[in-house]
Coordinates of N, CA and C in Angstrom, one line a residue:
M109 N -128.7 57.2 -31.8 CA -127.6 57.9 -32.4 C -127.6 59.4 -32.1
F110 N -126.5 60.1 -32.4 CA -126.5 61.5 -32.2 C -125.3 62.0 -33.1
I111 N -125.3 63.4 -33.2 CA -124.2 64.0 -34.0 C -123.0 64.2 -33.1
K112 N -121.9 63.7 -33.5 CA -120.6 63.8 -32.8 C -120.0 65.2 -33.2
Y113 N -119.6 66.0 -32.2 CA -119.0 67.2 -32.4 C -118.3 67.7 -31.1
D114 N -117.4 68.6 -31.3 CA -116.7 69.2 -30.2 C -117.2 70.6 -30.0
E115 N -117.9 70.8 -28.9 CA -118.5 72.1 -28.7 C -117.5 73.3 -28.6
Y116 N -116.3 73.0 -28.2 CA -115.2 74.0 -28.2 C -114.8 74.4 -29.6
D117 N -114.8 73.4 -30.5 CA -114.5 73.7 -31.9 C -115.5 74.6 -32.5
L118 N -116.8 74.3 -32.3 CA -117.9 75.2 -32.8 C -117.8 76.6 -32.2
L119 N -117.5 76.6 -30.9 CA -117.3 77.9 -30.2 C -116.2 78.8 -30.9
E120 N -115.1 78.1 -31.3 CA -114.0 78.8 -32.0 C -114.5 79.3 -33.3
L121 N -115.2 78.5 -34.1 CA -115.6 78.9 -35.4 C -116.7 80.0 -35.4
F122 N -117.7 79.8 -34.6 CA -118.8 80.8 -34.5 C -118.6 82.0 -33.6
L123 N -117.6 81.9 -32.8 CA -117.2 83.0 -31.9 C -118.3 83.4 -30.9
S124 N -119.2 82.4 -30.6 CA -120.3 82.7 -29.7 C -120.8 81.3 -29.2
E125 N -121.5 81.4 -28.0 CA -122.2 80.2 -27.5 C -123.4 79.9 -28.3
P126 N -123.8 78.7 -28.3 CA -125.1 78.3 -29.0 C -126.3 78.8 -28.2
I127 N -127.4 78.9 -28.8 CA -128.7 79.2 -28.2 C -129.5 77.9 -28.2
S128 N -130.0 77.6 -27.1 CA -130.9 76.4 -27.0 C -132.3 76.7 -27.4
I129 N -132.8 76.0 -28.4 CA -134.2 76.2 -28.9 C -135.2 76.0 -27.8
T130 N -135.0 75.0 -26.9 CA -135.9 74.6 -25.9 C -135.6 75.3 -24.6
G131 N -134.5 76.0 -24.5 CA -134.1 76.6 -23.2 C -133.2 75.7 -22.4
N132 N -133.1 74.4 -22.8 CA -132.2 73.5 -22.0 C -131.2 72.8 -23.0
T133 N -130.0 73.1 -22.9 CA -128.9 72.7 -23.8 C -128.8 71.1 -23.8
D134 N -129.3 70.5 -22.8 CA -129.2 69.0 -22.8 C -130.2 68.4 -23.7
D135 N -131.2 69.1 -24.2 CA -132.1 68.6 -25.2 C -131.5 68.4 -26.6
G136 N -130.4 69.1 -26.8 CA -129.6 68.9 -28.1 C -130.2 69.7 -29.2
E137 N -131.1 70.6 -29.0 CA -131.6 71.5 -30.1 C -131.0 72.8 -30.0
L138 N -130.0 73.1 -30.9 CA -129.1 74.3 -30.7 C -129.1 75.1 -32.0
I139 N -128.8 76.4 -31.8 CA -128.6 77.3 -32.9 C -127.3 78.1 -32.7
Y140 N -126.4 78.0 -33.7 CA -125.2 78.7 -33.8 C -125.3 79.8 -34.8
T141 N -124.8 81.0 -34.5 CA -124.8 82.1 -35.5 C -123.4 82.7 -35.6
Y142 N -123.1 83.2 -36.8 CA -121.8 83.9 -37.0 C -122.1 85.0 -38.1
K143 N -121.6 86.2 -37.8 CA -121.7 87.3 -38.7 C -120.3 87.9 -38.9
D144 N -119.9 88.1 -40.1 CA -118.6 88.7 -40.4 C -118.7 90.2 -40.7
G145 N -117.6 90.8 -40.9 CA -117.6 92.3 -41.1 C -118.1 92.7 -42.5
Q146 N -118.4 91.7 -43.4 CA -118.8 92.0 -44.7 C -120.3 91.7 -44.9
N147 N -121.0 91.5 -43.8 CA -122.5 91.2 -43.7 C -122.9 89.9 -44.2
F148 N -121.9 88.9 -44.2 CA -122.3 87.5 -44.4 C -122.7 86.9 -43.0
K149 N -123.7 86.1 -43.0 CA -124.2 85.5 -41.8 C -124.5 84.0 -42.0
V150 N -124.0 83.2 -41.1 CA -124.2 81.8 -41.1 C -125.0 81.4 -39.9
I151 N -126.1 80.6 -40.2 CA -126.9 80.1 -39.1 C -127.0 78.6 -39.2
L152 N -126.5 78.0 -38.2 CA -126.5 76.5 -38.1 C -127.5 76.1 -37.0
T153 N -128.5 75.3 -37.4 CA -129.5 74.8 -36.4 C -129.3 73.3 -36.4
M154 N -129.2 72.7 -35.2 CA -129.1 71.3 -35.2 C -129.9 70.6 -34.1
D155 N -130.4 69.5 -34.4 CA -131.0 68.6 -33.5 C -130.1 67.4 -33.3
V156 N -129.3 67.4 -32.3 CA -128.2 66.4 -32.1 C -128.7 65.0 -32.0
Y157 N -129.9 64.8 -31.4 CA -130.3 63.4 -31.2 C -131.1 62.9 -32.4
Q158 N -131.7 63.8 -33.2 CA -132.4 63.4 -34.4 C -131.5 63.4 -35.6
Q159 N -130.2 63.8 -35.4 CA -129.2 63.9 -36.5 C -129.6 64.8 -37.7
M160 N -130.2 65.9 -37.3 CA -130.7 66.8 -38.4 C -130.0 68.2 -38.2
V161 N -129.6 68.8 -39.4 CA -128.9 70.1 -39.4 C -129.5 70.9 -40.5
S162 N -129.8 72.2 -40.2 CA -130.2 73.2 -41.2 C -129.1 74.2 -41.2
L163 N -128.7 74.6 -42.4 CA -127.7 75.6 -42.5 C -128.1 76.7 -43.5
S164 N -127.9 77.9 -43.2 CA -128.2 79.0 -44.1 C -127.1 80.0 -44.1
L165 N -126.8 80.5 -45.3 CA -125.8 81.6 -45.5 C -126.5 82.7 -46.2
T166 N -126.4 83.9 -45.5 CA -127.1 85.1 -46.1 C -126.0 86.2 -46.3
F167 N -126.3 87.1 -47.2 CA -125.5 88.3 -47.4 C -126.5 89.5 -47.5
N168 N -126.3 90.4 -46.5 CA -127.2 91.5 -46.4 C -128.6 91.1 -46.3
D169 N -128.9 90.0 -45.5 CA -130.2 89.4 -45.3 C -130.8 88.8 -46.5
L170 N -130.1 88.6 -47.6 CA -130.5 87.9 -48.8 C -129.9 86.5 -48.8
I171 N -130.8 85.5 -49.0 CA -130.3 84.1 -48.9 C -129.4 83.8 -50.1
V172 N -128.2 83.3 -49.7 CA -127.2 82.8 -50.6 C -127.2 81.3 -50.8
F173 N -127.4 80.6 -49.6 CA -127.5 79.1 -49.6 C -128.3 78.7 -48.4
T174 N -129.1 77.7 -48.6 CA -129.9 77.1 -47.5 C -129.9 75.6 -47.8
G175 N -129.8 74.8 -46.7 CA -129.9 73.4 -46.9 C -130.3 72.7 -45.6
D176 N -131.0 71.6 -45.7 CA -131.4 70.7 -44.6 C -130.7 69.4 -44.8
F177 N -130.1 68.9 -43.8 CA -129.3 67.6 -43.9 C -129.8 66.7 -42.8
H178 N -130.1 65.4 -43.2 CA -130.5 64.4 -42.3 C -129.4 63.3 -42.2
N179 N -129.5 62.5 -41.2 CA -128.5 61.5 -40.9 C -127.1 62.1 -40.8
V180 N -126.9 63.2 -40.2 CA -125.6 63.8 -39.9 C -125.0 63.1 -38.8
T181 N -123.8 62.5 -39.1 CA -123.1 61.7 -38.1 C -122.1 62.5 -37.3
S182 N -121.5 63.5 -37.9 CA -120.5 64.3 -37.2 C -120.3 65.6 -37.8
I183 N -119.8 66.6 -37.0 CA -119.3 67.9 -37.5 C -118.0 68.1 -36.9
K184 N -117.0 68.4 -37.8 CA -115.6 68.6 -37.3 C -115.1 69.9 -37.8
K185 N -114.1 70.4 -37.0 CA -113.4 71.7 -37.4 C -112.1 71.3 -38.1
D186 N -111.8 71.9 -39.2 CA -110.6 71.7 -40.0 C -110.0 73.1 -40.2
D187 N -109.1 73.5 -39.4 CA -108.5 74.8 -39.4 C -109.6 75.9 -39.2
K188 N -109.9 76.7 -40.2 CA -111.0 77.7 -40.1 C -112.2 77.3 -40.9
A189 N -112.5 76.0 -40.9 CA -113.6 75.5 -41.7 C -114.4 74.5 -40.9
L190 N -115.6 74.3 -41.2 CA -116.5 73.3 -40.5 C -116.8 72.3 -41.6
I191 N -116.6 71.0 -41.3 CA -116.9 69.9 -42.2 C -118.1 69.1 -41.6
M192 N -119.1 68.9 -42.4 CA -120.3 68.1 -42.0 C -120.3 66.8 -42.7
Y193 N -120.4 65.7 -41.9 CA -120.5 64.4 -42.4 C -121.9 63.8 -42.3
V194 N -122.4 63.4 -43.5 CA -123.7 62.7 -43.5 C -123.4 61.3 -43.8
E195 N -123.9 60.4 -43.0 CA -123.7 59.0 -43.1 C -122.2 58.7 -43.2
K196 N -121.4 59.4 -42.4 CA -119.9 59.2 -42.3 C -119.2 59.6 -43.6
E197 N -119.8 60.4 -44.5 CA -119.1 60.9 -45.7 C -119.2 62.4 -45.6
E198 N -118.1 63.1 -46.1 CA -118.0 64.5 -46.1 C -119.1 65.0 -47.1
R199 N -119.9 65.9 -46.7 CA -121.0 66.4 -47.6 C -120.9 68.0 -47.7
L200 N -120.4 68.7 -46.7 CA -120.5 70.1 -46.7 C -119.3 70.7 -46.0
K201 N -118.8 71.8 -46.6 CA -117.7 72.5 -45.9 C -118.1 74.0 -45.8
V202 N -118.1 74.6 -44.6 CA -118.3 76.0 -44.4 C -117.0 76.6 -44.1
K203 N -116.6 77.6 -44.9 CA -115.4 78.3 -44.7 C -115.6 79.6 -43.9
F204 N -114.8 79.8 -42.9 CA -115.0 81.0 -42.1 C -113.8 82.0 -42.2
F205 N -113.0 81.8 -43.3 CA -111.9 82.7 -43.4 C -112.0 83.5 -44.7
E206 N -111.3 84.6 -44.7 CA -111.3 85.6 -45.8 C -112.8 86.0 -46.1
Q207 N -113.5 85.2 -46.7 CA -114.9 85.4 -47.0 C -115.7 84.2 -46.6
V208 N -116.8 84.3 -46.0 CA -117.6 83.1 -45.6 C -118.1 82.4 -46.9
G209 N -118.0 81.1 -46.9 CA -118.5 80.4 -48.1 C -118.9 79.0 -47.7
V210 N -119.7 78.4 -48.6 CA -120.2 77.0 -48.5 C -119.8 76.2 -49.7
Q211 N -119.3 75.0 -49.5 CA -118.9 74.2 -50.5 C -119.5 72.8 -50.3
L212 N -120.3 72.3 -51.3 CA -120.9 71.0 -51.3 C -119.8 70.0 -51.7
L213 N -119.6 68.9 -51.0 CA -118.6 68.0 -51.3 C -119.2 66.7 -51.9

């Protein structure tokens, strides 16, 4: 199994290419980062083949939210938000508009 996602959707949301943890993007271990003008920062680390995602949201380098998610089946873009599905159910929404935010579903 693996996490299903559209790399172009994540590129649109994070406004940057992912960084490969191993140096080879085919290994599926990636880090996406996003920082807005208000000093909010989102870091999404995923292991595509192990279906694991870590997400953190910081403000001025202080942790606002952090979470580790297992059995992630897909990540989808919904307008200006990222929706994470765990075992095919919506579990998390990261909003990238107005002010960055995280909503547990």
